[in-house]
mmCIF file of C-alpha atoms in Angstrom:
data_model
loop_
_atom_site.group_PDB
_atom_site.id
_atom_site.type_symbol
_atom_site.label_atom_id
_atom_site.label_comp_id
_atom_site.label_asym_id
_atom_site.label_seq_id
_atom_site.Cartn_x
_atom_site.Cartn_y
_atom_site.Cartn_z
ATOM 1 C CA GLU A 161 -2.189 8.357 16.020
ATOM 2 C CA ALA A 162 -3.225 10.282 12.892
ATOM 3 C CA GLU A 163 -4.937 8.259 10.190
ATOM 4 C CA VAL A 164 -5.930 8.526 6.560
ATOM 5 C CA ALA A 165 -9.721 8.772 6.490
ATOM 6 C CA GLN A 166 -11.777 7.311 3.664
ATOM 7 C CA SER A 167 -15.467 7.130 2.915
ATOM 8 C CA PRO A 168 -17.657 5.345 2.207
ATOM 9 C CA ARG A 169 -16.295 2.078 3.568
ATOM 10 C CA TYR A 170 -18.592 0.043 1.342
ATOM 11 C CA LYS A 171 -20.493 0.980 -1.792
ATOM 12 C CA ILE A 172 -22.754 -1.035 -4.061
ATOM 13 C CA THR A 173 -23.704 0.607 -7.323
ATOM 14 C CA GLU A 174 -25.342 -0.422 -10.531
ATOM 15 C CA LYS A 175 -23.483 -0.633 -13.783
ATOM 16 C CA SER A 176 -23.401 2.718 -15.647
ATOM 17 C CA GLN A 177 -24.023 4.752 -12.495
ATOM 18 C CA ALA A 178 -21.607 7.290 -11.056
ATOM 19 C CA VAL A 179 -19.720 6.679 -7.814
ATOM 20 C CA ALA A 180 -17.337 8.809 -5.772
ATOM 21 C CA PHE A 181 -14.855 8.142 -2.997
ATOM 22 C CA TRP A 182 -13.468 10.679 -0.576
ATOM 23 C CA CYS A 183 -10.118 10.779 1.201
ATOM 24 C CA ASP A 184 -8.717 13.000 3.933
ATOM 25 C CA PRO A 185 -4.962 12.444 4.311
ATOM 26 C CA ILE A 186 -2.920 12.805 7.450
ATOM 27 C CA SER A 187 -2.552 16.495 8.305
ATOM 28 C CA GLY A 188 0.486 18.051 6.681
ATOM 29 C CA HIS A 189 0.999 15.293 4.127
ATOM 30 C CA ALA A 190 1.661 16.885 0.757
ATOM 31 C CA THR A 191 1.631 13.675 -1.273
ATOM 32 C CA LEU A 192 -1.615 11.759 -1.778
ATOM 33 C CA TYR A 193 -2.145 8.503 -3.658
ATOM 34 C CA TRP A 194 -5.118 6.553 -4.907
ATOM 35 C CA TYR A 195 -4.617 2.822 -5.397
ATOM 36 C CA ARG A 196 -6.969 0.128 -6.671
ATOM 37 C CA GLN A 197 -6.793 -3.427 -5.390
ATOM 38 C CA ILE A 198 -8.610 -6.220 -7.172
ATOM 39 C CA LEU A 199 -9.320 -9.259 -5.019
ATOM 40 C CA GLY A 200 -6.296 -11.540 -4.842
ATOM 41 C CA GLN A 201 -3.844 -8.985 -6.206
ATOM 42 C CA GLY A 202 -1.593 -6.297 -4.759
ATOM 43 C CA PRO A 203 -2.614 -2.629 -4.858
ATOM 44 C CA GLU A 204 -1.954 -0.744 -8.103
ATOM 45 C CA LEU A 205 -1.344 2.979 -8.240
ATOM 46 C CA LEU A 206 -4.013 4.969 -10.069
ATOM 47 C CA VAL A 207 -2.967 8.555 -9.388
ATOM 48 C CA GLN A 208 -0.459 10.486 -7.321
ATOM 49 C CA PHE A 209 -0.827 14.113 -6.193
ATOM 50 C CA GLN A 210 1.785 16.512 -4.936
ATOM 51 C CA ASP A 211 -0.258 19.186 -3.159
ATOM 52 C CA GLU A 212 -3.022 19.988 -5.692
ATOM 53 C CA SER A 213 -1.078 18.859 -8.761
ATOM 54 C CA VAL A 214 -1.207 15.473 -10.430
ATOM 55 C CA VAL A 215 2.297 14.065 -10.785
ATOM 56 C CA ASP A 216 1.401 10.608 -12.083
ATOM 57 C CA ASP A 217 -1.893 9.447 -13.554
ATOM 58 C CA SER A 218 -0.478 7.108 -16.163
ATOM 59 C CA GLN A 219 -2.518 4.138 -14.884
ATOM 60 C CA LEU A 220 -5.776 6.027 -14.416
ATOM 61 C CA PRO A 221 -8.459 5.028 -16.983
ATOM 62 C CA LYS A 222 -9.224 8.609 -17.911
ATOM 63 C CA ASP A 223 -12.272 7.822 -20.021
ATOM 64 C CA ARG A 224 -14.224 7.002 -16.868
ATOM 65 C CA PHE A 225 -12.080 7.864 -13.857
ATOM 66 C CA SER A 226 -11.249 11.302 -12.529
ATOM 67 C CA ALA A 227 -9.474 12.519 -9.416
ATOM 68 C CA GLU A 228 -9.099 15.924 -7.883
ATOM 69 C CA ARG A 229 -7.453 17.540 -4.904
ATOM 70 C CA LEU A 230 -8.560 21.116 -5.315
ATOM 71 C CA LYS A 231 -7.095 22.721 -2.199
ATOM 72 C CA GLY A 232 -4.232 20.314 -1.782
ATOM 73 C CA VAL A 233 -5.803 18.617 1.223
ATOM 74 C CA ASP A 234 -8.670 16.159 0.764
ATOM 75 C CA SER A 235 -9.322 14.351 -2.486
ATOM 76 C CA THR A 236 -12.144 12.761 -4.457
ATOM 77 C CA LEU A 237 -11.934 9.854 -6.885
ATOM 78 C CA LYS A 238 -14.889 9.529 -9.257
ATOM 79 C CA ILE A 239 -15.954 6.766 -11.611
ATOM 80 C CA GLN A 240 -18.545 7.485 -14.282
ATOM 81 C CA PRO A 241 -19.954 5.290 -15.650
ATOM 82 C CA ALA A 242 -19.106 2.353 -13.398
ATOM 83 C CA GLU A 243 -18.447 -1.013 -15.046
ATOM 84 C CA LEU A 244 -18.549 -4.512 -13.591
ATOM 85 C CA GLY A 245 -14.745 -4.720 -13.784
ATOM 86 C CA ASP A 246 -14.402 -1.730 -11.465
ATOM 87 C CA SER A 247 -15.395 -3.871 -8.492
ATOM 88 C CA ALA A 248 -12.383 -3.581 -6.189
ATOM 89 C CA MET A 249 -11.056 -1.884 -3.076
ATOM 90 C CA TYR A 250 -9.981 1.718 -3.573
ATOM 91 C CA LEU A 251 -7.204 2.760 -1.233
ATOM 92 C CA CYS A 252 -6.052 6.247 -0.381
ATOM 93 C CA ALA A 253 -2.608 6.867 1.057
ATOM 94 C CA SER A 254 -0.513 9.865 2.017
ATOM 95 C CA SER A 255 3.022 10.839 2.938
ATOM 96 C CA LEU A 256 5.219 13.801 3.615
ATOM 97 C CA GLN A 257 6.932 15.199 0.577
ATOM 98 C CA ASP A 258 10.316 13.562 0.821
ATOM 99 C CA SER A 259 10.915 10.252 -0.953
ATOM 100 C CA GLY A 260 12.340 8.745 2.230
ATOM 101 C CA ASN A 261 9.103 9.244 4.114
ATOM 102 C CA THR A 262 6.663 6.499 4.912
ATOM 103 C CA ILE A 263 3.388 6.151 3.011
ATOM 104 C CA TYR A 264 0.365 5.500 5.205
ATOM 105 C CA PHE A 265 -2.825 3.898 3.934
ATOM 106 C CA GLY A 266 -6.448 4.290 4.841
ATOM 107 C CA GLU A 267 -8.806 1.391 5.439
ATOM 108 C CA GLY A 268 -10.066 1.476 1.868
ATOM 109 C CA SER A 269 -13.424 1.742 0.150
ATOM 110 C CA TRP A 270 -14.943 -1.458 -1.190
ATOM 111 C CA LEU A 271 -16.853 -1.046 -4.440
ATOM 112 C CA THR A 272 -19.202 -3.647 -5.845
ATOM 113 C CA VAL A 273 -20.716 -2.945 -9.253
ATOM 114 C CA VAL A 274 -23.816 -4.999 -10.046
ATOM 115 C CA ASP B 104 11.957 0.856 -9.035
ATOM 116 C CA ALA B 105 13.698 -2.441 -8.298
ATOM 117 C CA LYS B 106 11.564 -5.564 -8.400
ATOM 118 C CA THR B 107 11.278 -7.917 -5.457
ATOM 119 C CA THR B 108 10.831 -11.669 -5.181
ATOM 120 C CA GLN B 109 9.011 -13.246 -2.236
ATOM 121 C CA PRO B 110 7.760 -16.773 -1.586
ATOM 122 C CA PRO B 111 3.998 -16.950 -2.161
ATOM 123 C CA SER B 112 3.253 -18.490 1.221
ATOM 124 C CA MET B 113 4.810 -19.462 4.538
ATOM 125 C CA ASP B 114 3.639 -21.084 7.758
ATOM 126 C CA CYS B 115 4.745 -20.339 11.279
ATOM 127 C CA ALA B 116 3.815 -21.743 14.687
ATOM 128 C CA GLU B 117 2.309 -19.346 17.194
ATOM 129 C CA GLY B 118 4.956 -17.995 19.573
ATOM 130 C CA ARG B 119 7.818 -18.765 17.239
ATOM 131 C CA ALA B 120 9.780 -16.276 15.158
ATOM 132 C CA ALA B 121 8.573 -15.715 11.604
ATOM 133 C CA ASN B 122 11.328 -14.972 9.103
ATOM 134 C CA LEU B 123 10.087 -13.626 5.793
ATOM 135 C CA PRO B 124 12.681 -13.400 3.001
ATOM 136 C CA CYS B 125 12.801 -10.962 0.109
ATOM 137 C CA ASN B 126 15.175 -10.727 -2.831
ATOM 138 C CA HIS B 127 15.818 -7.358 -4.475
ATOM 139 C CA SER B 128 18.989 -7.949 -6.468
ATOM 140 C CA THR B 129 18.551 -4.869 -8.709
ATOM 141 C CA ILE B 130 18.168 -2.370 -5.879
ATOM 142 C CA SER B 131 19.914 0.974 -6.329
ATOM 143 C CA GLY B 132 21.948 2.806 -3.745
ATOM 144 C CA ASN B 133 19.261 5.361 -2.877
ATOM 145 C CA GLU B 134 16.309 2.967 -2.755
ATOM 146 C CA TYR B 135 14.708 1.986 0.524
ATOM 147 C CA VAL B 136 13.332 -1.425 1.459
ATOM 148 C CA TYR B 137 9.818 -1.167 2.904
ATOM 149 C CA TRP B 138 7.637 -3.824 4.457
ATOM 150 C CA TYR B 139 3.866 -3.618 4.705
ATOM 151 C CA ARG B 140 1.266 -6.162 5.661
ATOM 152 C CA GLN B 141 -2.365 -6.483 4.780
ATOM 153 C CA ILE B 142 -4.872 -8.280 6.899
ATOM 154 C CA HIS B 143 -7.938 -9.428 5.012
ATOM 155 C CA SER B 144 -10.222 -6.573 3.904
ATOM 156 C CA GLN B 145 -8.059 -3.861 5.461
ATOM 157 C CA GLY B 146 -5.647 -1.312 4.022
ATOM 158 C CA PRO B 147 -1.914 -2.077 4.002
ATOM 159 C CA GLN B 148 -0.226 -1.431 7.324
ATOM 160 C CA TYR B 149 3.296 -0.045 7.462
ATOM 161 C CA ILE B 150 5.716 -2.271 9.406
ATOM 162 C CA ILE B 151 9.269 -1.087 8.961
ATOM 163 C CA HIS B 152 11.758 0.234 6.429
ATOM 164 C CA GLY B 153 15.515 0.538 5.989
ATOM 165 C CA LEU B 154 18.236 1.707 3.645
ATOM 166 C CA LYS B 155 21.472 -0.023 4.652
ATOM 167 C CA ASN B 156 21.453 -0.788 8.342
ATOM 168 C CA ASN B 157 19.353 -3.288 10.218
ATOM 169 C CA GLU B 158 16.299 -1.759 11.840
ATOM 170 C CA THR B 159 14.070 -2.719 14.747
ATOM 171 C CA ASN B 160 10.820 -1.305 16.035
ATOM 172 C CA GLU B 161 7.993 -2.504 18.253
ATOM 173 C CA MET B 162 6.547 -4.650 15.496
ATOM 174 C CA ALA B 163 9.491 -6.291 13.781
ATOM 175 C CA SER B 164 13.150 -6.354 12.821
ATOM 176 C CA LEU B 165 14.536 -5.821 9.338
ATOM 177 C CA ILE B 166 17.807 -7.439 8.383
ATOM 178 C CA ILE B 167 19.388 -6.171 5.144
ATOM 179 C CA THR B 168 22.383 -8.000 3.709
ATOM 180 C CA GLU B 169 25.601 -6.072 3.244
ATOM 181 C CA ASP B 170 25.243 -6.061 -0.549
ATOM 182 C CA ARG B 171 21.598 -4.958 -0.094
ATOM 183 C CA LYS B 172 20.391 -7.583 -2.553
ATOM 184 C CA SER B 173 18.125 -9.279 -0.048
ATOM 185 C CA SER B 174 16.434 -8.699 3.272
ATOM 186 C CA THR B 175 14.514 -10.575 5.953
ATOM 187 C CA LEU B 176 11.598 -9.374 8.014
ATOM 188 C CA ILE B 177 11.526 -10.958 11.452
ATOM 189 C CA LEU B 178 8.434 -11.118 13.642
ATOM 190 C CA PRO B 179 10.007 -12.304 16.908
ATOM 191 C CA HIS B 180 6.971 -13.938 18.511
ATOM 192 C CA ALA B 181 4.267 -14.521 15.936
ATOM 193 C CA THR B 182 0.630 -14.494 17.045
ATOM 194 C CA LEU B 183 -2.524 -15.537 15.233
ATOM 195 C CA ARG B 184 -3.198 -11.864 14.514
ATOM 196 C CA ASP B 185 -0.013 -11.721 12.443
ATOM 197 C CA THR B 186 -1.651 -13.875 9.764
ATOM 198 C CA ALA B 187 -1.619 -11.590 6.730
ATOM 199 C CA VAL B 188 -0.081 -10.927 3.323
ATOM 200 C CA TYR B 189 3.348 -9.342 3.750
ATOM 201 C CA TYR B 190 4.706 -7.108 1.011
ATOM 202 C CA CYS B 191 8.371 -6.302 0.497
ATOM 203 C CA ILE B 192 8.725 -3.170 -1.617
ATOM 204 C CA VAL B 193 11.694 -1.238 -2.898
ATOM 205 C CA LYS B 194 10.874 2.459 -2.913
ATOM 206 C CA GLY B 195 12.810 4.837 -5.061
ATOM 207 C CA SER B 196 12.982 8.564 -5.563
ATOM 208 C CA ASN B 197 9.622 8.793 -7.345
ATOM 209 C CA TYR B 198 7.821 8.669 -4.000
ATOM 210 C CA LYS B 199 5.542 5.747 -4.880
ATOM 211 C CA LEU B 200 5.184 2.122 -3.834
ATOM 212 C CA THR B 201 4.863 -0.657 -6.392
ATOM 213 C CA PHE B 202 3.312 -3.748 -4.850
ATOM 214 C CA GLY B 203 4.004 -7.324 -5.911
ATOM 215 C CA LYS B 204 2.016 -10.360 -4.813
ATOM 216 C CA GLY B 205 3.585 -10.627 -1.375
ATOM 217 C CA THR B 206 3.856 -13.586 0.984
ATOM 218 C CA LEU B 207 0.819 -15.017 2.728
ATOM 219 C CA LEU B 208 1.992 -15.781 6.250
ATOM 220 C CA THR B 209 -0.235 -18.170 8.151
ATOM 221 C CA VAL B 210 0.381 -18.440 11.882
ATOM 222 C CA ASN B 211 -0.884 -21.729 13.220
ATOM 223 C CA PRO B 212 -1.941 -22.429 16.818
#
């Protein structure tokens, strides 16, 4: 069964350093999402791509977060500089283009900022 | 997207059916009901979804009321591995999922 691949699985970084997460969606999935999940809460959408275009980044803290999907396939989420409050799990998900299609999640990348 | 209301926690005995309720009284006609679960430290796992009719797959059954204002996820024979947070989500035409706090289901031996 095809899966959404994410790396790294775990990352510890110091405050003010840069950190990046990578995601490879299921083949053929045009829509890609990045979510953030703080411990004890449900996932929150950060950014949504349709192919290479951003369709929703209203919840992305743009002063320090950036996301790209240059060729409309894999994607990178970057945080610079990292802050203590960024400690969370970062989830990537993907789906086919239609709104009735299921969204599938990766295993997530755990970030600890010290 | 319509909001959902779920109980914060539920218990179930191993081997028994687990029935997880969800209220979505403001759901629109073209919005789907999705269920995901999340086992500790893992990404959300898709379980099942439906629009109007009841649905069944290898994992669970989804019962949607005729007025579509509520639904129930049924795990027919719960096991210890079904202990997780279960999210009921109404998904609209904007392609995205908005998660609430979900229901922590604890399956007891």
